[in-house]
C-alpha atoms as an extended CHARMM CRD file, in Angstrom:
* protein
*
       166  EXT
         1         1  GLN       CA              0.0140000000       -0.0430000000       -0.0130000000  PROA      1               0.0000000000
         2         2  LYS       CA              2.8940000000        2.3670000000        0.8270000000  PROA      2               0.0000000000
         3         3  ALA       CA              3.9270000000        2.1840000000       -2.9390000000  PROA      3               0.0000000000
         4         4  ALA       CA              0.4640000000        2.9760000000       -3.9880000000  PROA      4               0.0000000000
         5         5  ASN       CA              0.5750000000        5.9910000000       -2.0140000000  PROA      5               0.0000000000
         6         6  GLY       CA              3.9320000000        7.1530000000       -3.5210000000  PROA      6               0.0000000000
         7         7  LEU       CA              5.7510000000        6.6650000000       -0.3850000000  PROA      7               0.0000000000
         8         8  ALA       CA              8.2770000000        4.1040000000       -1.4970000000  PROA      8               0.0000000000
         9         9  GLY       CA             11.6000000000        5.7990000000       -0.7880000000  PROA      9               0.0000000000
        10        10  ARG       CA             10.0380000000        9.2470000000       -0.5100000000  PROA      10              0.0000000000
        11        11  LYS       CA              9.9940000000       11.2990000000        2.8060000000  PROA      11              0.0000000000
        12        12  SER       CA              6.6410000000       12.4450000000        3.7770000000  PROA      12              0.0000000000
        13        13  ILE       CA              5.2180000000       14.6070000000        6.5220000000  PROA      13              0.0000000000
        14        14  ALA       CA              2.0920000000       16.0090000000        7.8800000000  PROA      14              0.0000000000
        15        15  VAL       CA              2.2630000000       19.0090000000       10.1740000000  PROA      15              0.0000000000
        16        16  LEU       CA             -0.5410000000       18.6530000000       12.5720000000  PROA      16              0.0000000000
        17        17  PRO       CA             -2.3230000000       21.7570000000       14.0580000000  PROA      17              0.0000000000
        18        18  PHE       CA             -0.2480000000       23.0720000000       16.9280000000  PROA      18              0.0000000000
        19        19  THR       CA             -1.8400000000       23.7060000000       20.3300000000  PROA      19              0.0000000000
        20        20  ALA       CA             -1.7370000000       26.9080000000       22.3190000000  PROA      20              0.0000000000
        21        21  ILE       CA             -0.5560000000       26.5700000000       25.8200000000  PROA      21              0.0000000000
        22        22  THR       CA             -3.0870000000       29.3110000000       26.9180000000  PROA      22              0.0000000000
        23        23  LYS       CA             -6.4210000000       29.8950000000       25.2900000000  PROA      23              0.0000000000
        24        24  SER       CA             -5.6780000000       33.5530000000       24.6250000000  PROA      24              0.0000000000
        25        25  GLU       CA             -6.8030000000       34.9920000000       21.2260000000  PROA      25              0.0000000000
        26        26  GLU       CA             -3.0990000000       36.0020000000       20.8430000000  PROA      26              0.0000000000
        27        27  ASP       CA             -1.8940000000       32.5010000000       21.1430000000  PROA      27              0.0000000000
        28        28  GLU       CA             -4.6120000000       30.9840000000       19.0560000000  PROA      28              0.0000000000
        29        29  ILE       CA             -3.6450000000       33.5040000000       16.2010000000  PROA      29              0.0000000000
        30        30  PHE       CA              0.0690000000       32.8550000000       16.6780000000  PROA      30              0.0000000000
        31        31  LYS       CA             -0.4270000000       28.8950000000       16.6700000000  PROA      31              0.0000000000
        32        32  GLU       CA             -2.1890000000       29.1790000000       13.3320000000  PROA      32              0.0000000000
        33        33  GLY       CA              0.4420000000       31.2040000000       11.7990000000  PROA      33              0.0000000000
        34        34  ILE       CA              3.2630000000       29.0190000000       13.0250000000  PROA      34              0.0000000000
        35        35  HSD       CA              1.4340000000       26.0790000000       11.7360000000  PROA      35              0.0000000000
        36        36  ASP       CA              0.9300000000       27.6560000000        8.2170000000  PROA      36              0.0000000000
        37        37  ASP       CA              4.5190000000       28.8760000000        8.0250000000  PROA      37              0.0000000000
        38        38  ILE       CA              6.2010000000       25.6580000000        8.9570000000  PROA      38              0.0000000000
        39        39  ILE       CA              4.0550000000       23.8950000000        6.2800000000  PROA      39              0.0000000000
        40        40  THR       CA              5.2670000000       26.6370000000        3.8190000000  PROA      40              0.0000000000
        41        41  GLN       CA              8.8560000000       26.1920000000        4.7420000000  PROA      41              0.0000000000
        42        42  LEU       CA              8.7780000000       22.4470000000        4.5680000000  PROA      42              0.0000000000
        43        43  ALA       CA              6.9470000000       22.6510000000        1.1660000000  PROA      43              0.0000000000
        44        44  LYS       CA             10.1630000000       24.3200000000       -0.1520000000  PROA      44              0.0000000000
        45        45  ILE       CA             12.1490000000       21.1260000000        0.0710000000  PROA      45              0.0000000000
        46        46  LYS       CA             11.4970000000       19.0950000000       -3.0520000000  PROA      46              0.0000000000
        47        47  ASP       CA             12.5060000000       15.8770000000       -1.3900000000  PROA      47              0.0000000000
        48        48  LEU       CA              9.6000000000       16.0950000000        1.0680000000  PROA      48              0.0000000000
        49        49  LYS       CA              6.0670000000       15.3010000000        0.2940000000  PROA      49              0.0000000000
        50        50  VAL       CA              4.1490000000       17.7500000000        2.5380000000  PROA      50              0.0000000000
        51        51  ILE       CA              0.5040000000       17.3960000000        3.2730000000  PROA      51              0.0000000000
        52        52  ALA       CA             -1.6770000000       20.4850000000        2.7460000000  PROA      52              0.0000000000
        53        53  ARG       CA             -3.0460000000       22.3810000000        5.7220000000  PROA      53              0.0000000000
        54        54  THR       CA             -6.6310000000       21.8300000000        4.6550000000  PROA      54              0.0000000000
        55        55  SER       CA             -6.0920000000       18.1370000000        4.8680000000  PROA      55              0.0000000000
        56        56  VAL       CA             -4.6770000000       18.1380000000        8.4330000000  PROA      56              0.0000000000
        57        57  THR       CA             -6.9780000000       20.5580000000       10.1980000000  PROA      57              0.0000000000
        58        58  ARG       CA             -9.4860000000       17.7050000000       10.7000000000  PROA      58              0.0000000000
        59        59  TYR       CA             -6.8320000000       16.4880000000       13.2730000000  PROA      59              0.0000000000
        60        60  LYS       CA             -7.2020000000       19.2980000000       15.5300000000  PROA      60              0.0000000000
        61        61  ASN       CA             -7.9740000000       18.0660000000       19.0680000000  PROA      61              0.0000000000
        62        62  THR       CA             -8.0960000000       14.6200000000       17.7080000000  PROA      62              0.0000000000
        63        63  GLU       CA             -7.8300000000       11.4520000000       19.7650000000  PROA      63              0.0000000000
        64        64  LYS       CA             -6.4150000000        9.3510000000       17.0410000000  PROA      64              0.0000000000
        65        65  ARG       CA             -2.9170000000        7.8180000000       17.4430000000  PROA      65              0.0000000000
        66        66  ALA       CA              0.0280000000        8.8150000000       15.2620000000  PROA      66              0.0000000000
        67        67  ARG       CA              0.0770000000        5.3880000000       13.3520000000  PROA      67              0.0000000000
        68        68  GLU       CA             -3.6870000000        5.9620000000       12.3860000000  PROA      68              0.0000000000
        69        69  ILE       CA             -3.3020000000        9.6160000000       11.2780000000  PROA      69              0.0000000000
        70        70  GLY       CA             -0.1290000000        8.5960000000        9.3040000000  PROA      70              0.0000000000
        71        71  GLN       CA             -1.9940000000        5.8510000000        7.5630000000  PROA      71              0.0000000000
        72        72  ASP       CA             -4.9320000000        8.2180000000        6.8360000000  PROA      72              0.0000000000
        73        73  LEU       CA             -2.6950000000       10.6900000000        5.2430000000  PROA      73              0.0000000000
        74        74  GLY       CA             -0.1260000000        8.3810000000        3.7270000000  PROA      74              0.0000000000
        75        75  VAL       CA              2.8130000000        9.7840000000        5.4870000000  PROA      75              0.0000000000
        76        76  ASN       CA              6.0560000000        8.6370000000        7.1880000000  PROA      76              0.0000000000
        77        77  ALA       CA              6.2760000000       11.2760000000        9.9140000000  PROA      77              0.0000000000
        78        78  LEU       CA              4.0280000000       13.8410000000       11.7970000000  PROA      78              0.0000000000
        79        79  LEU       CA              5.1330000000       17.0150000000       13.2850000000  PROA      79              0.0000000000
        80        80  GLU       CA              3.2700000000       18.1930000000       16.3450000000  PROA      80              0.0000000000
        81        81  GLY       CA              3.7330000000       21.0520000000       18.5930000000  PROA      81              0.0000000000
        82        82  SER       CA              2.7320000000       23.7430000000       20.9830000000  PROA      82              0.0000000000
        83        83  VAL       CA              3.2420000000       27.4890000000       21.1920000000  PROA      83              0.0000000000
        84        84  ARG       CA              3.1420000000       30.2390000000       23.8160000000  PROA      84              0.0000000000
        85        85  ARG       CA              3.6130000000       33.8810000000       23.3800000000  PROA      85              0.0000000000
        86        86  SER       CA              4.1250000000       36.2890000000       26.1050000000  PROA      86              0.0000000000
        87        87  GLY       CA              4.9070000000       39.8080000000       25.1200000000  PROA      87              0.0000000000
        88        88  ASP       CA              8.2130000000       39.7820000000       23.2710000000  PROA      88              0.0000000000
        89        89  ARG       CA              8.9380000000       36.2040000000       24.2130000000  PROA      89              0.0000000000
        90        90  ILE       CA              7.8300000000       33.0080000000       22.4500000000  PROA      90              0.0000000000
        91        91  ARG       CA              8.1240000000       29.2590000000       23.2100000000  PROA      91              0.0000000000
        92        92  ILE       CA              7.6710000000       26.6480000000       20.6160000000  PROA      92              0.0000000000
        93        93  VAL       CA              7.8070000000       22.9920000000       21.2640000000  PROA      93              0.0000000000
        94        94  ALA       CA              8.1910000000       20.8370000000       18.1750000000  PROA      94              0.0000000000
        95        95  GLN       CA              8.2570000000       17.0810000000       18.0480000000  PROA      95              0.0000000000
        96        96  LEU       CA              8.7460000000       14.9090000000       14.9530000000  PROA      96              0.0000000000
        97        97  ILE       CA              7.0530000000       11.5550000000       15.2560000000  PROA      97              0.0000000000
        98        98  ASP       CA              7.6430000000        8.2870000000       13.2210000000  PROA      98              0.0000000000
        99        99  ALA       CA              4.1440000000        7.6730000000       12.0800000000  PROA      99              0.0000000000
       100       100  GLU       CA              4.5940000000        3.8140000000       11.8500000000  PROA      100             0.0000000000
       101       101  ASN       CA              6.2370000000        3.0940000000       15.2560000000  PROA      101             0.0000000000
       102       102  GLU       CA              5.1820000000        6.3140000000       17.0110000000  PROA      102             0.0000000000
       103       103  GLU       CA              8.6000000000        7.1030000000       18.2210000000  PROA      103             0.0000000000
       104       104  HSD       CA             10.2060000000       10.5840000000       18.4830000000  PROA      104             0.0000000000
       105       105  LEU       CA             12.6350000000       11.3030000000       15.6510000000  PROA      105             0.0000000000
       106       106  TRP       CA             13.5270000000       14.6820000000       16.8350000000  PROA      106             0.0000000000
       107       107  ALA       CA             12.1840000000       17.2320000000       19.3170000000  PROA      107             0.0000000000
       108       108  GLU       CA             13.2040000000       20.6800000000       20.3740000000  PROA      108             0.0000000000
       109       109  THR       CA             12.0480000000       23.4870000000       22.6150000000  PROA      109             0.0000000000
       110       110  PHE       CA             12.7280000000       27.0410000000       21.3160000000  PROA      110             0.0000000000
       111       111  ASP       CA             12.5630000000       29.9250000000       23.8080000000  PROA      111             0.0000000000
       112       112  ARG       CA             13.3350000000       33.0440000000       21.7940000000  PROA      112             0.0000000000
       113       113  ASN       CA             12.4030000000       36.6150000000       21.3000000000  PROA      113             0.0000000000
       114       114  TYR       CA              9.3630000000       37.1440000000       19.0810000000  PROA      114             0.0000000000
       115       115  SER       CA             11.5600000000       38.9100000000       16.4800000000  PROA      115             0.0000000000
       116       116  ASP       CA             13.4330000000       35.5350000000       15.9230000000  PROA      116             0.0000000000
       117       117  ILE       CA             10.3000000000       33.7330000000       14.9040000000  PROA      117             0.0000000000
       118       118  PHE       CA             11.5180000000       33.2220000000       11.2560000000  PROA      118             0.0000000000
       119       119  LYS       CA             14.7940000000       31.9330000000       12.4270000000  PROA      119             0.0000000000
       120       120  VAL       CA             12.9290000000       29.3520000000       14.6110000000  PROA      120             0.0000000000
       121       121  GLN       CA             10.6610000000       28.2450000000       11.5340000000  PROA      121             0.0000000000
       122       122  SER       CA             13.8150000000       27.9720000000        9.4040000000  PROA      122             0.0000000000
       123       123  ASP       CA             15.5810000000       25.7950000000       12.0010000000  PROA      123             0.0000000000
       124       124  VAL       CA             12.5230000000       23.6980000000       12.3850000000  PROA      124             0.0000000000
       125       125  ALA       CA             12.4130000000       22.8970000000        8.7150000000  PROA      125             0.0000000000
       126       126  GLN       CA             16.0180000000       22.2100000000        8.4550000000  PROA      126             0.0000000000
       127       127  GLN       CA             16.0440000000       19.9860000000       11.5000000000  PROA      127             0.0000000000
       128       128  ILE       CA             13.1930000000       17.9290000000       10.0160000000  PROA      128             0.0000000000
       129       129  ALA       CA             14.9370000000       17.5200000000        6.7400000000  PROA      129             0.0000000000
       130       130  ILE       CA             18.0380000000       16.2280000000        8.5220000000  PROA      130             0.0000000000
       131       131  ALA       CA             15.8770000000       13.8880000000       10.7510000000  PROA      131             0.0000000000
       132       132  LEU       CA             14.0240000000       12.5250000000        7.6560000000  PROA      132             0.0000000000
       133       133  LYS       CA             17.2660000000       12.2530000000        5.6360000000  PROA      133             0.0000000000
       134       134  ALA       CA             15.8140000000       14.5840000000        2.9670000000  PROA      134             0.0000000000
       135       135  THR       CA             18.0560000000       16.3260000000        0.5450000000  PROA      135             0.0000000000
       136       136  LEU       CA             18.2050000000       19.9010000000        1.1160000000  PROA      136             0.0000000000
       137       137  THR       CA             19.9240000000       21.9080000000       -1.7570000000  PROA      137             0.0000000000
       138       138  PRO       CA             21.6690000000       25.0620000000       -1.0900000000  PROA      138             0.0000000000
       139       139  GLU       CA             19.0560000000       26.8930000000       -3.0750000000  PROA      139             0.0000000000
       140       140  GLU       CA             16.2940000000       25.4640000000       -0.8340000000  PROA      140             0.0000000000
       141       141  ARG       CA             18.2960000000       26.1640000000        2.3700000000  PROA      141             0.0000000000
       142       142  HSD       CA             18.5530000000       29.9510000000        1.1630000000  PROA      142             0.0000000000
       143       143  LEU       CA             14.7650000000       30.0550000000        0.4000000000  PROA      143             0.0000000000
       144       144  ILE       CA             14.0390000000       28.5550000000        4.0310000000  PROA      144             0.0000000000
       145       145  GLN       CA             16.3600000000       31.0020000000        5.6440000000  PROA      145             0.0000000000
       146       146  GLN       CA             14.9160000000       34.2780000000        4.0810000000  PROA      146             0.0000000000
       147       147  LYS       CA             12.8770000000       36.5250000000        6.2980000000  PROA      147             0.0000000000
       148       148  PRO       CA              9.4560000000       37.4050000000        4.7610000000  PROA      148             0.0000000000
       149       149  THR       CA              9.5160000000       40.7490000000        6.6780000000  PROA      149             0.0000000000
       150       150  LYS       CA             11.6330000000       42.7800000000        9.1230000000  PROA      150             0.0000000000
       151       151  ASN       CA              8.5060000000       44.4390000000       10.3940000000  PROA      151             0.0000000000
       152       152  MET       CA              7.0640000000       42.3470000000       13.2580000000  PROA      152             0.0000000000
       153       153  GLU       CA              3.9530000000       44.6390000000       13.4690000000  PROA      153             0.0000000000
       154       154  ALA       CA              3.1710000000       43.8030000000        9.9200000000  PROA      154             0.0000000000
       155       155  TYR       CA              3.6130000000       40.1280000000       10.4910000000  PROA      155             0.0000000000
       156       156  ASP       CA              1.1400000000       40.4060000000       13.4860000000  PROA      156             0.0000000000
       157       157  TYR       CA             -1.4420000000       42.1280000000       11.2320000000  PROA      157             0.0000000000
       158       158  PHE       CA             -0.6730000000       39.4350000000        8.5640000000  PROA      158             0.0000000000
       159       159  LEU       CA             -1.4950000000       36.7700000000       11.1840000000  PROA      159             0.0000000000
       160       160  LYS       CA             -4.5440000000       38.3850000000       12.4390000000  PROA      160             0.0000000000
       161       161  GLY       CA             -5.9020000000       38.8920000000        8.9600000000  PROA      161             0.0000000000
       162       162  ASN       CA             -5.4340000000       35.2390000000        8.1710000000  PROA      162             0.0000000000
       163       163  HSD       CA             -7.0530000000       34.1720000000       11.2750000000  PROA      163             0.0000000000
       164       164  TYR       CA            -10.2190000000       36.3120000000       10.7580000000  PROA      164             0.0000000000
       165       165  TRP       CA            -10.2600000000       35.5200000000        7.0700000000  PROA      165             0.0000000000
       166       166  SER       CA            -10.4250000000       31.7740000000        7.5100000000  PROA      166             0.0000000000
């Protein structure tokens, strides 16, 4: 069945909806933005099959096990995580799970300044590529490391706009 899904020899991942440590509106908006941005960063790596956001949103607050989600989506790995934002500080916990045996492949906690969010997203994408043994070309690495904006207020408005639009 894996060959039928196109998984034979291909690295594949689904980024599950992140959870917010607090239920503040700020954290809810932030977690949606992190989720979307990490999917976008991973999609820049041609050696990875990355499942679309619309396909993974049904797993928000799910009780399903990693193996079952992996089979549903036809992926080798799942990324799950949590976020918290407090003023200028952020905490992101990311865990890469082998979808077949439900073991951790990689996990990291990032305690950073909010202005470092794009660096965190870049680091997560690169660490996932390494953990999944995906080829990351110099061009892809450059794309992943680019900051979409230097204006964090503009980024906040972008996240809020996406939240209220969807």
